[in-house]
Amino acid sequence: METLKNGIGPGHKVYKVVLTGGPCGGKTTTQARMSTFFENIGWKVFRVPETATILLGGGVKFAELDGEQVNIFQENLLKTMMQLEKTYFDLAERCHKNCLVICDRGTMDPSAYCEPEHWQKMLDKNGWRTMDLREGRYDQVVHLLSSACGAEAFYTLANNNARSEGLQLARDLDKKTQQVWVGHPYFDVIDNTMEFDAKVHKAIRVVCNKIGIQVGDRLAPDSIKLKFLIKKMPSDRVFPPFEDFDVVHNYLLVANPEKGTQARLRKRGQNGRYMYMHTVRRPMIDGQVVEVRKSLNRRDYELLLSQRDPMRQSMYKHRRCFIWKDQYYQLDVYTEPCPERCKGLILLETYSTKSTRELHLPEFLNIEKDVTDDKAYSMYNLSLREKDD
């Protein structure tokens, strides 16, 4: 098994994974966080969008379709899905880096929405075989159990405009979606017996395990974020192999900040090419703080920038990601323009189940102190405008 270092083993690797599951299972957030994780260790990541969301966003209302229309829709959805996937699969094969392709649902998912006899007619008509659709296209399938199954307090229709299912229908669809993938040799079901963050971490961990990437305890259920203040940035020569990114964070106006609600945008990239992320932190539910993340295109990112919180400044960082003794680290160097308090600020972050005394921190960094529990070093507080701004 290869270590996490560089995320790159011998040769060029392409790994195709499906994220599936019932409604409101966390696919969007998991896809976003899985993408960031693999990009940070040097992989190229392609994200195949959910075909149903694209088609339903064009005015199709599933509840209004009769039986024949449903079958026509599912057949064309499957054809569209396969062509979308081919676009990304072809790019991945020609990529010069190790490449992860994350598919938001896969080619067996439409069968959960069809009667068995109509599904078989569709296969026969197009010369498709169930085994090819289920086992011949993807290296791994990860099913994220709907929050309607055991985490009902978190079930919502707000995250996806194309979603309309009530709790019982969501449970039924989850069971059907699980069943259609039975037979794939690498099929993992992630349930709701843990907090949401742990659920996302487990999904990433099972993919890393199948690829053969050792992640240490970073993705363990009880791992926590640790944060350290660094005195100064050392020479590049002393670092192990690393990936550098330019990052900009902006906090947005929200309706209930006093309840803990936060919303922020992230622009993150290399060599002038950027990816965009929207994150919403919800008020605590059942003792959990849940962050919902969604990838954006540039246009939507720029539209949301108009909702910036005027009480907070944009936060600019130079981010360095690296592995030291099988532990993944993220080093943020705050850059101008920034609040006076952030000038020269350098913070090191990692996730671990170990205490700071047990952790083998990078020996080449001059660590001033542990600021894990110091709220003054949270980005939310660091971004506050100073009185004379």
mmCIF file of C-alpha atoms in Angstrom:
data_model
loop_
_atom_site.group_PDB
_atom_site.id
_atom_site.type_symbol
_atom_site.label_atom_id
_atom_site.label_comp_id
_atom_site.label_asym_id
_atom_site.label_seq_id
_atom_site.Cartn_x
_atom_site.Cartn_y
_atom_site.Cartn_z
ATOM 1 C CA MET A 1 0.000 0.000 0.000
ATOM 2 C CA GLU A 2 1.396 3.391 -0.985
ATOM 3 C CA THR A 3 1.652 6.202 1.529
ATOM 4 C CA LEU A 4 -0.235 9.459 1.202
ATOM 5 C CA LYS A 5 2.945 11.243 0.095
ATOM 6 C CA ASN A 6 2.282 13.018 -3.218
ATOM 7 C CA GLY A 7 -0.769 10.789 -3.667
ATOM 8 C CA ILE A 8 1.115 9.312 -6.610
ATOM 9 C CA GLY A 9 2.285 5.772 -7.013
ATOM 10 C CA PRO A 10 4.145 4.252 -9.927
ATOM 11 C CA GLY A 11 2.559 5.017 -13.298
ATOM 12 C CA HIS A 12 -0.550 6.960 -14.203
ATOM 13 C CA LYS A 13 -3.621 5.950 -12.223
ATOM 14 C CA VAL A 14 -7.274 6.662 -13.128
ATOM 15 C CA TYR A 15 -9.864 5.779 -10.495
ATOM 16 C CA LYS A 16 -13.612 6.081 -11.135
ATOM 17 C CA VAL A 17 -15.973 6.226 -8.168
ATOM 18 C CA VAL A 18 -19.770 6.628 -7.988
ATOM 19 C CA LEU A 19 -21.425 8.503 -5.136
ATOM 20 C CA THR A 20 -25.019 7.329 -4.906
ATOM 21 C CA GLY A 21 -27.767 7.000 -2.313
ATOM 22 C CA GLY A 22 -31.222 8.195 -1.400
ATOM 23 C CA PRO A 23 -32.243 11.858 -1.256
ATOM 24 C CA CYS A 24 -30.399 14.106 1.223
ATOM 25 C CA GLY A 25 -27.613 11.639 1.946
ATOM 26 C CA GLY A 26 -24.746 14.138 1.661
ATOM 27 C CA LYS A 27 -23.552 13.418 -1.883
ATOM 28 C CA THR A 28 -22.938 17.056 -2.818
ATOM 29 C CA THR A 29 -20.903 17.843 0.293
ATOM 30 C CA THR A 30 -19.009 14.544 0.093
ATOM 31 C CA GLN A 31 -18.125 15.132 -3.552
ATOM 32 C CA ALA A 32 -16.831 18.619 -2.757
ATOM 33 C CA ARG A 33 -14.733 17.510 0.212
ATOM 34 C CA MET A 34 -13.425 14.399 -1.522
ATOM 35 C CA SER A 35 -12.344 16.601 -4.435
ATOM 36 C CA THR A 36 -10.449 18.955 -2.142
ATOM 37 C CA PHE A 37 -8.784 16.076 -0.298
ATOM 38 C CA PHE A 38 -7.430 14.452 -3.465
ATOM 39 C CA GLU A 39 -6.434 17.755 -5.067
ATOM 40 C CA ASN A 40 -4.434 18.551 -1.947
ATOM 41 C CA ILE A 41 -2.365 15.387 -2.346
ATOM 42 C CA GLY A 42 -1.588 16.107 -5.988
ATOM 43 C CA TRP A 43 -4.332 14.291 -7.887
ATOM 44 C CA LYS A 44 -6.387 15.740 -10.705
ATOM 45 C CA VAL A 45 -10.108 15.456 -9.920
ATOM 46 C CA PHE A 46 -12.998 15.469 -12.391
ATOM 47 C CA ARG A 47 -16.576 15.714 -11.097
ATOM 48 C CA VAL A 48 -19.339 14.335 -13.302
ATOM 49 C CA PRO A 49 -22.524 16.315 -12.503
ATOM 50 C CA GLU A 50 -25.786 14.597 -11.636
ATOM 51 C CA THR A 51 -27.629 14.088 -14.925
ATOM 52 C CA ALA A 52 -31.100 14.065 -13.344
ATOM 53 C CA THR A 53 -30.539 17.481 -11.763
ATOM 54 C CA ILE A 54 -29.474 18.900 -15.136
ATOM 55 C CA LEU A 55 -32.549 17.518 -16.929
ATOM 56 C CA LEU A 56 -35.057 18.291 -14.168
ATOM 57 C CA GLY A 57 -33.678 21.816 -14.024
ATOM 58 C CA GLY A 58 -34.987 22.292 -17.572
ATOM 59 C CA GLY A 59 -38.638 22.247 -16.547
ATOM 60 C CA VAL A 60 -39.301 18.509 -16.230
ATOM 61 C CA LYS A 61 -41.536 17.672 -13.248
ATOM 62 C CA PHE A 62 -41.211 13.970 -12.518
ATOM 63 C CA ALA A 63 -44.534 13.815 -10.682
ATOM 64 C CA GLU A 64 -46.360 15.043 -13.809
ATOM 65 C CA LEU A 65 -45.023 12.281 -16.095
ATOM 66 C CA ASP A 66 -47.130 9.256 -16.990
ATOM 67 C CA GLY A 67 -45.649 5.754 -17.171
ATOM 68 C CA GLU A 68 -44.573 5.987 -20.798
ATOM 69 C CA GLN A 69 -43.007 9.421 -20.282
ATOM 70 C CA VAL A 70 -41.108 8.155 -17.229
ATOM 71 C CA ASN A 71 -39.584 5.340 -19.281
ATOM 72 C CA ILE A 72 -38.634 7.685 -22.139
ATOM 73 C CA PHE A 73 -37.118 10.123 -19.638
ATOM 74 C CA GLN A 74 -35.070 7.422 -17.885
ATOM 75 C CA GLU A 75 -33.772 6.035 -21.188
ATOM 76 C CA ASN A 76 -32.626 9.447 -22.377
ATOM 77 C CA LEU A 77 -31.259 10.257 -18.936
ATOM 78 C CA LEU A 78 -29.110 7.124 -19.088
ATOM 79 C CA LYS A 79 -27.853 7.954 -22.580
ATOM 80 C CA THR A 80 -27.000 11.489 -21.458
ATOM 81 C CA MET A 81 -25.265 10.186 -18.334
ATOM 82 C CA MET A 82 -23.109 7.802 -20.349
ATOM 83 C CA GLN A 83 -22.042 10.567 -22.728
ATOM 84 C CA LEU A 84 -21.259 12.935 -19.850
ATOM 85 C CA GLU A 85 -19.170 10.231 -18.192
ATOM 86 C CA LYS A 86 -17.336 9.473 -21.429
ATOM 87 C CA THR A 87 -16.263 13.114 -21.682
ATOM 88 C CA TYR A 88 -14.617 12.987 -18.261
ATOM 89 C CA PHE A 89 -13.321 9.422 -18.584
ATOM 90 C CA ASP A 90 -11.562 10.313 -21.862
ATOM 91 C CA LEU A 91 -9.984 13.393 -20.286
ATOM 92 C CA ALA A 92 -8.842 11.347 -17.298
ATOM 93 C CA GLU A 93 -7.151 8.749 -19.498
ATOM 94 C CA ARG A 94 -5.141 11.513 -21.171
ATOM 95 C CA CYS A 95 -4.254 13.311 -17.948
ATOM 96 C CA HIS A 96 -0.566 13.324 -16.962
ATOM 97 C CA LYS A 97 -1.336 13.089 -13.229
ATOM 98 C CA ASN A 98 -3.103 10.477 -11.161
ATOM 99 C CA CYS A 99 -6.785 11.191 -11.693
ATOM 100 C CA LEU A 100 -9.953 10.642 -9.657
ATOM 101 C CA VAL A 101 -13.318 10.814 -11.454
ATOM 102 C CA ILE A 102 -16.261 11.276 -9.060
ATOM 103 C CA CYS A 103 -19.636 10.498 -10.611
ATOM 104 C CA ASP A 104 -22.715 11.979 -8.957
ATOM 105 C CA ARG A 105 -24.825 8.821 -9.411
ATOM 106 C CA GLY A 106 -24.080 6.073 -11.890
ATOM 107 C CA THR A 107 -25.662 4.092 -14.708
ATOM 108 C CA MET A 108 -27.604 1.700 -12.453
ATOM 109 C CA ASP A 109 -29.401 4.487 -10.568
ATOM 110 C CA PRO A 110 -32.131 5.030 -13.219
ATOM 111 C CA SER A 111 -33.243 1.416 -12.747
ATOM 112 C CA ALA A 112 -34.384 2.310 -9.211
ATOM 113 C CA TYR A 113 -36.969 4.625 -10.770
ATOM 114 C CA CYS A 114 -38.259 2.131 -13.390
ATOM 115 C CA GLU A 115 -40.452 -0.936 -13.226
ATOM 116 C CA PRO A 116 -38.252 -4.050 -13.776
ATOM 117 C CA GLU A 117 -39.956 -5.029 -17.048
ATOM 118 C CA HIS A 118 -39.477 -1.541 -18.517
ATOM 119 C CA TRP A 119 -35.847 -1.511 -17.436
ATOM 120 C CA GLN A 120 -35.265 -4.839 -19.199
ATOM 121 C CA LYS A 121 -36.985 -3.545 -22.362
ATOM 122 C CA MET A 122 -34.675 -0.514 -22.266
ATOM 123 C CA LEU A 123 -31.614 -2.753 -21.954
ATOM 124 C CA ASP A 124 -32.736 -4.984 -24.818
ATOM 125 C CA LYS A 125 -33.568 -2.050 -27.077
ATOM 126 C CA ASN A 126 -30.145 -0.463 -26.658
ATOM 127 C CA GLY A 127 -28.003 -3.585 -26.397
ATOM 128 C CA TRP A 128 -27.005 -2.841 -22.804
ATOM 129 C CA ARG A 129 -26.266 -5.464 -20.139
ATOM 130 C CA THR A 130 -26.832 -4.977 -16.418
ATOM 131 C CA MET A 131 -23.418 -6.409 -15.569
ATOM 132 C CA ASP A 132 -21.678 -3.904 -17.857
ATOM 133 C CA LEU A 133 -23.604 -0.960 -16.402
ATOM 134 C CA ARG A 134 -23.065 -2.097 -12.816
ATOM 135 C CA GLU A 135 -19.558 -3.560 -12.811
ATOM 136 C CA GLY A 136 -17.877 -2.587 -16.071
ATOM 137 C CA ARG A 137 -17.699 1.206 -15.727
ATOM 138 C CA TYR A 138 -16.615 2.077 -12.176
ATOM 139 C CA ASP A 139 -13.877 0.992 -9.781
ATOM 140 C CA GLN A 140 -16.006 1.600 -6.695
ATOM 141 C CA VAL A 141 -19.541 2.563 -5.657
ATOM 142 C CA VAL A 142 -20.189 4.448 -2.400
ATOM 143 C CA HIS A 143 -23.801 4.609 -1.203
ATOM 144 C CA LEU A 144 -24.557 7.437 1.242
ATOM 145 C CA LEU A 145 -27.647 6.484 3.222
ATOM 146 C CA SER A 146 -30.411 9.114 3.072
ATOM 147 C CA SER A 147 -30.825 11.135 6.249
ATOM 148 C CA ALA A 148 -34.460 9.971 6.050
ATOM 149 C CA CYS A 149 -33.089 6.657 7.354
ATOM 150 C CA GLY A 150 -32.141 7.262 10.973
ATOM 151 C CA ALA A 151 -31.196 10.963 10.844
ATOM 152 C CA GLU A 152 -34.606 12.480 10.142
ATOM 153 C CA ALA A 153 -33.801 15.758 11.918
ATOM 154 C CA PHE A 154 -31.357 16.525 9.105
ATOM 155 C CA TYR A 155 -33.669 15.666 6.200
ATOM 156 C CA THR A 156 -34.374 18.728 4.068
ATOM 157 C CA LEU A 157 -35.504 19.556 0.539
ATOM 158 C CA ALA A 158 -33.672 22.905 0.593
ATOM 159 C CA ASN A 159 -30.304 21.764 -0.788
ATOM 160 C CA ASN A 160 -31.545 20.654 -4.202
ATOM 161 C CA ASN A 161 -34.260 22.411 -6.180
ATOM 162 C CA ALA A 162 -34.938 19.178 -8.083
ATOM 163 C CA ARG A 163 -35.732 17.251 -4.882
ATOM 164 C CA SER A 164 -39.381 16.774 -3.834
ATOM 165 C CA GLU A 165 -39.474 13.472 -1.911
ATOM 166 C CA GLY A 166 -41.092 13.131 1.493
ATOM 167 C CA LEU A 167 -39.536 10.998 4.225
ATOM 168 C CA GLN A 168 -41.163 7.665 3.340
ATOM 169 C CA LEU A 169 -40.529 8.026 -0.384
ATOM 170 C CA ALA A 170 -36.923 8.949 0.366
ATOM 171 C CA ARG A 171 -36.543 5.764 2.439
ATOM 172 C CA ASP A 172 -38.066 3.646 -0.326
ATOM 173 C CA LEU A 173 -35.807 5.168 -2.977
ATOM 174 C CA ASP A 174 -32.776 4.648 -0.755
ATOM 175 C CA LYS A 175 -33.519 0.922 -0.446
ATOM 176 C CA LYS A 176 -34.090 0.583 -4.190
ATOM 177 C CA THR A 177 -30.892 2.464 -5.004
ATOM 178 C CA GLN A 178 -28.901 0.227 -2.663
ATOM 179 C CA GLN A 179 -30.337 -2.906 -4.218
ATOM 180 C CA VAL A 180 -29.535 -2.022 -7.839
ATOM 181 C CA TRP A 181 -25.800 -1.856 -7.036
ATOM 182 C CA VAL A 182 -25.669 -5.206 -5.234
ATOM 183 C CA GLY A 183 -23.148 -7.280 -7.162
ATOM 184 C CA HIS A 184 -20.521 -4.611 -7.693
ATOM 185 C CA PRO A 185 -17.294 -6.024 -6.221
ATOM 186 C CA TYR A 186 -16.455 -2.786 -4.377
ATOM 187 C CA PHE A 187 -19.727 -1.488 -2.983
ATOM 188 C CA ASP A 188 -19.670 0.450 0.312
ATOM 189 C CA VAL A 189 -22.700 1.685 2.262
ATOM 190 C CA ILE A 190 -22.111 4.630 4.620
ATOM 191 C CA ASP A 191 -24.892 4.803 7.209
ATOM 192 C CA ASN A 192 -26.058 7.469 9.666
ATOM 193 C CA THR A 193 -24.765 5.917 12.890
ATOM 194 C CA MET A 194 -22.165 8.706 13.141
ATOM 195 C CA GLU A 195 -22.086 12.484 12.954
ATOM 196 C CA PHE A 196 -22.256 14.011 9.486
ATOM 197 C CA ASP A 197 -18.572 15.025 9.373
ATOM 198 C CA ALA A 198 -17.592 11.484 10.307
ATOM 199 C CA LYS A 199 -19.881 10.165 7.558
ATOM 200 C CA VAL A 200 -18.108 12.318 4.958
ATOM 201 C CA HIS A 201 -14.694 11.293 6.323
ATOM 202 C CA LYS A 202 -15.647 7.619 6.153
ATOM 203 C CA ALA A 203 -16.684 7.984 2.506
ATOM 204 C CA ILE A 204 -13.306 9.505 1.660
ATOM 205 C CA ARG A 205 -11.531 6.883 3.753
ATOM 206 C CA VAL A 206 -13.138 3.897 1.989
ATOM 207 C CA VAL A 207 -12.058 5.332 -1.382
ATOM 208 C CA CYS A 208 -8.497 5.875 -0.122
ATOM 209 C CA ASN A 209 -8.434 2.335 1.240
ATOM 210 C CA LYS A 210 -9.502 0.814 -2.081
ATOM 211 C CA ILE A 211 -6.960 2.882 -4.031
ATOM 212 C CA GLY A 212 -4.254 1.948 -1.551
ATOM 213 C CA ILE A 213 -3.532 5.353 -0.031
ATOM 214 C CA GLN A 214 -2.649 5.391 3.654
ATOM 215 C CA VAL A 215 -4.303 8.345 5.403
ATOM 216 C CA GLY A 216 -3.257 7.643 8.985
ATOM 217 C CA ASP A 217 -5.887 8.784 11.487
ATOM 218 C CA ARG A 218 -6.813 12.010 9.681
ATOM 219 C CA LEU A 219 -10.172 10.573 8.584
ATOM 220 C CA ALA A 220 -10.861 8.597 11.763
ATOM 221 C CA PRO A 221 -14.314 9.233 13.285
ATOM 222 C CA ASP A 222 -12.870 10.871 16.406
ATOM 223 C CA SER A 223 -10.189 12.958 14.719
ATOM 224 C CA ILE A 224 -10.275 16.694 15.439
ATOM 225 C CA LYS A 225 -8.757 19.763 13.813
ATOM 226 C CA LEU A 226 -5.511 20.913 15.427
ATOM 227 C CA LYS A 227 -4.090 24.370 14.745
ATOM 228 C CA PHE A 228 -0.629 25.831 15.435
ATOM 229 C CA LEU A 229 0.901 29.296 15.138
ATOM 230 C CA ILE A 230 4.127 29.321 13.104
ATOM 231 C CA LYS A 231 6.810 31.986 13.691
ATOM 232 C CA LYS A 232 8.144 32.255 10.149
ATOM 233 C CA MET A 233 8.093 30.508 6.784
ATOM 234 C CA PRO A 234 11.189 28.365 6.184
ATOM 235 C CA SER A 235 12.899 27.783 2.839
ATOM 236 C CA ASP A 236 11.092 25.623 0.278
ATOM 237 C CA ARG A 237 14.094 23.279 0.313
ATOM 238 C CA VAL A 238 13.275 21.898 3.762
ATOM 239 C CA PHE A 239 9.732 20.821 2.835
ATOM 240 C CA PRO A 240 8.758 17.360 1.630
ATOM 241 C CA PRO A 241 6.958 17.352 -1.775
ATOM 242 C CA PHE A 242 4.113 19.864 -1.616
ATOM 243 C CA GLU A 243 1.241 21.442 -3.551
ATOM 244 C CA ASP A 244 0.708 25.225 -3.395
ATOM 245 C CA PHE A 245 -2.616 27.003 -3.882
ATOM 246 C CA ASP A 246 -3.861 30.582 -3.898
ATOM 247 C CA VAL A 247 -6.991 30.844 -1.749
ATOM 248 C CA VAL A 248 -9.541 33.618 -1.189
ATOM 249 C CA HIS A 249 -12.330 33.333 1.409
ATOM 250 C CA ASN A 250 -15.366 35.620 1.662
ATOM 251 C CA TYR A 251 -18.085 35.450 4.299
ATOM 252 C CA LEU A 252 -21.656 36.142 3.193
ATOM 253 C CA LEU A 253 -24.632 37.748 4.880
ATOM 254 C CA VAL A 254 -26.880 35.208 6.625
ATOM 255 C CA ALA A 255 -30.302 35.405 8.274
ATOM 256 C CA ASN A 256 -29.438 34.077 11.753
ATOM 257 C CA PRO A 257 -25.752 34.648 12.606
ATOM 258 C CA GLU A 258 -26.578 34.692 16.325
ATOM 259 C CA LYS A 259 -27.649 31.022 16.033
ATOM 260 C CA GLY A 260 -24.298 30.025 14.563
ATOM 261 C CA THR A 261 -25.258 30.157 10.880
ATOM 262 C CA GLN A 262 -22.355 31.001 8.591
ATOM 263 C CA ALA A 263 -21.961 31.076 4.823
ATOM 264 C CA ARG A 264 -18.699 31.527 2.943
ATOM 265 C CA LEU A 265 -17.212 31.335 -0.517
ATOM 266 C CA ARG A 266 -13.826 29.904 -1.394
ATOM 267 C CA LYS A 267 -11.796 30.514 -4.517
ATOM 268 C CA ARG A 268 -8.872 28.123 -4.721
ATOM 269 C CA GLY A 269 -6.453 27.450 -7.535
ATOM 270 C CA GLN A 270 -3.033 27.020 -9.088
ATOM 271 C CA ASN A 271 -1.369 28.798 -11.999
ATOM 272 C CA GLY A 272 -4.337 31.092 -12.598
ATOM 273 C CA ARG A 273 -6.930 28.281 -12.761
ATOM 274 C CA TYR A 274 -9.521 28.232 -9.982
ATOM 275 C CA MET A 275 -12.224 26.071 -8.405
ATOM 276 C CA TYR A 276 -15.085 27.623 -6.435
ATOM 277 C CA MET A 277 -16.894 26.397 -3.330
ATOM 278 C CA HIS A 278 -19.944 27.545 -1.338
ATOM 279 C CA THR A 279 -20.140 26.386 2.299
ATOM 280 C CA VAL A 280 -23.060 26.864 4.706
ATOM 281 C CA ARG A 281 -22.649 26.084 8.391
ATOM 282 C CA ARG A 282 -26.038 25.382 9.909
ATOM 283 C CA PRO A 283 -27.170 25.959 13.492
ATOM 284 C CA MET A 284 -26.474 23.011 15.774
ATOM 285 C CA ILE A 285 -28.935 20.113 15.442
ATOM 286 C CA ASP A 286 -28.895 17.201 17.915
ATOM 287 C CA GLY A 287 -25.476 18.343 19.156
ATOM 288 C CA GLN A 288 -23.959 18.415 15.646
ATOM 289 C CA VAL A 289 -22.624 21.318 13.621
ATOM 290 C CA VAL A 290 -23.218 20.471 9.953
ATOM 291 C CA GLU A 291 -21.441 22.159 7.055
ATOM 292 C CA VAL A 292 -22.982 21.717 3.607
ATOM 293 C CA ARG A 293 -20.594 22.321 0.699
ATOM 294 C CA LYS A 294 -21.294 22.751 -2.977
ATOM 295 C CA SER A 295 -18.991 23.309 -5.941
ATOM 296 C CA LEU A 296 -19.812 26.383 -8.029
ATOM 297 C CA ASN A 297 -19.009 27.603 -11.499
ATOM 298 C CA ARG A 298 -17.335 30.992 -11.875
ATOM 299 C CA ARG A 299 -20.540 32.829 -12.810
ATOM 300 C CA ASP A 300 -22.455 31.645 -9.728
ATOM 301 C CA TYR A 301 -19.456 32.423 -7.548
ATOM 302 C CA GLU A 302 -19.325 35.996 -8.821
ATOM 303 C CA LEU A 303 -23.089 36.401 -8.353
ATOM 304 C CA LEU A 304 -22.843 35.264 -4.720
ATOM 305 C CA LEU A 305 -19.997 37.706 -4.076
ATOM 306 C CA SER A 306 -22.622 40.465 -4.139
ATOM 307 C CA GLN A 307 -23.862 39.033 -0.809
ATOM 308 C CA ARG A 308 -20.552 39.600 0.998
ATOM 309 C CA ASP A 309 -20.814 40.551 4.659
ATOM 310 C CA PRO A 310 -19.651 44.218 4.827
ATOM 311 C CA MET A 311 -18.435 43.660 8.407
ATOM 312 C CA ARG A 312 -15.811 41.170 7.212
ATOM 313 C CA GLN A 313 -12.825 41.421 4.905
ATOM 314 C CA SER A 314 -11.835 39.077 2.111
ATOM 315 C CA MET A 315 -9.154 36.708 3.385
ATOM 316 C CA TYR A 316 -6.227 35.998 1.034
ATOM 317 C CA LYS A 317 -3.901 33.075 1.685
ATOM 318 C CA HIS A 318 -1.063 31.156 0.139
ATOM 319 C CA ARG A 319 -1.821 27.537 1.086
ATOM 320 C CA ARG A 320 0.760 24.764 1.123
ATOM 321 C CA CYS A 321 -0.345 21.126 1.485
ATOM 322 C CA PHE A 322 2.162 18.402 2.337
ATOM 323 C CA ILE A 323 2.685 15.089 4.137
ATOM 324 C CA TRP A 324 5.079 14.647 7.037
ATOM 325 C CA LYS A 325 5.510 11.170 8.546
ATOM 326 C CA ASP A 326 2.193 10.003 7.023
ATOM 327 C CA GLN A 327 0.323 12.961 8.538
ATOM 328 C CA TYR A 328 -1.387 15.414 6.178
ATOM 329 C CA TYR A 329 -0.824 19.136 6.885
ATOM 330 C CA GLN A 330 -2.120 22.401 5.515
ATOM 331 C CA LEU A 331 -0.032 25.560 5.999
ATOM 332 C CA ASP A 332 -1.808 28.898 5.463
ATOM 333 C CA VAL A 333 0.254 32.053 4.952
ATOM 334 C CA TYR A 334 -2.052 35.083 5.124
ATOM 335 C CA THR A 335 -1.300 37.684 2.471
ATOM 336 C CA GLU A 336 -2.354 41.267 1.841
ATOM 337 C CA PRO A 337 -4.830 42.847 1.587
ATOM 338 C CA CYS A 338 -5.819 41.643 5.043
ATOM 339 C CA PRO A 339 -6.660 42.990 8.509
ATOM 340 C CA GLU A 340 -3.659 44.267 10.467
ATOM 341 C CA ARG A 341 -3.945 41.297 12.834
ATOM 342 C CA CYS A 342 -3.326 38.904 9.938
ATOM 343 C CA LYS A 343 -0.150 40.482 8.561
ATOM 344 C CA GLY A 344 2.625 37.901 8.783
ATOM 345 C CA LEU A 345 0.218 35.309 10.202
ATOM 346 C CA ILE A 346 1.063 31.662 9.441
ATOM 347 C CA LEU A 347 -1.138 28.826 10.695
ATOM 348 C CA LEU A 348 -0.558 25.080 10.449
ATOM 349 C CA GLU A 349 -3.580 22.756 10.509
ATOM 350 C CA THR A 350 -4.073 19.010 10.594
ATOM 351 C CA TYR A 351 -6.689 16.455 11.700
ATOM 352 C CA SER A 352 -5.761 13.700 14.114
ATOM 353 C CA THR A 353 -6.962 11.548 17.009
ATOM 354 C CA LYS A 354 -3.637 12.191 18.748
ATOM 355 C CA SER A 355 -2.945 14.918 21.273
ATOM 356 C CA THR A 356 -0.476 17.638 20.335
ATOM 357 C CA ARG A 357 2.118 15.948 22.560
ATOM 358 C CA GLU A 358 1.729 12.627 20.726
ATOM 359 C CA LEU A 359 1.742 14.136 17.248
ATOM 360 C CA HIS A 360 5.009 14.163 15.287
ATOM 361 C CA LEU A 361 4.879 17.782 14.155
ATOM 362 C CA PRO A 362 7.122 18.887 11.254
ATOM 363 C CA GLU A 363 10.605 19.411 12.658
ATOM 364 C CA PHE A 364 11.497 22.021 10.035
ATOM 365 C CA LEU A 365 8.759 24.423 11.230
ATOM 366 C CA ASN A 366 9.276 26.837 14.107
ATOM 367 C CA ILE A 367 6.041 26.302 16.048
ATOM 368 C CA GLU A 368 5.267 29.108 18.463
ATOM 369 C CA LYS A 369 2.202 27.658 20.193
ATOM 370 C CA ASP A 370 -0.917 25.492 19.929
ATOM 371 C CA VAL A 371 -3.935 27.686 19.101
ATOM 372 C CA THR A 372 -6.469 24.898 18.551
ATOM 373 C CA ASP A 373 -8.910 26.233 21.149
ATOM 374 C CA ASP A 374 -8.130 29.929 20.714
ATOM 375 C CA LYS A 375 -11.140 31.482 18.943
ATOM 376 C CA ALA A 376 -9.074 34.541 18.084
ATOM 377 C CA TYR A 377 -7.407 32.397 15.406
ATOM 378 C CA SER A 378 -10.614 31.189 13.766
ATOM 379 C CA MET A 379 -10.908 32.583 10.232
ATOM 380 C CA TYR A 380 -14.416 33.822 11.026
ATOM 381 C CA ASN A 381 -13.048 36.072 13.776
ATOM 382 C CA LEU A 382 -9.868 36.979 11.911
ATOM 383 C CA SER A 383 -11.960 38.316 9.033
ATOM 384 C CA LEU A 384 -13.752 40.953 11.143
ATOM 385 C CA ARG A 385 -13.026 44.466 9.939
ATOM 386 C CA GLU A 386 -11.090 46.637 12.339
ATOM 387 C CA LYS A 387 -12.789 49.794 13.607
ATOM 388 C CA ASP A 388 -10.809 52.202 11.460
ATOM 389 C CA ASP A 389 -11.404 50.242 8.198
#
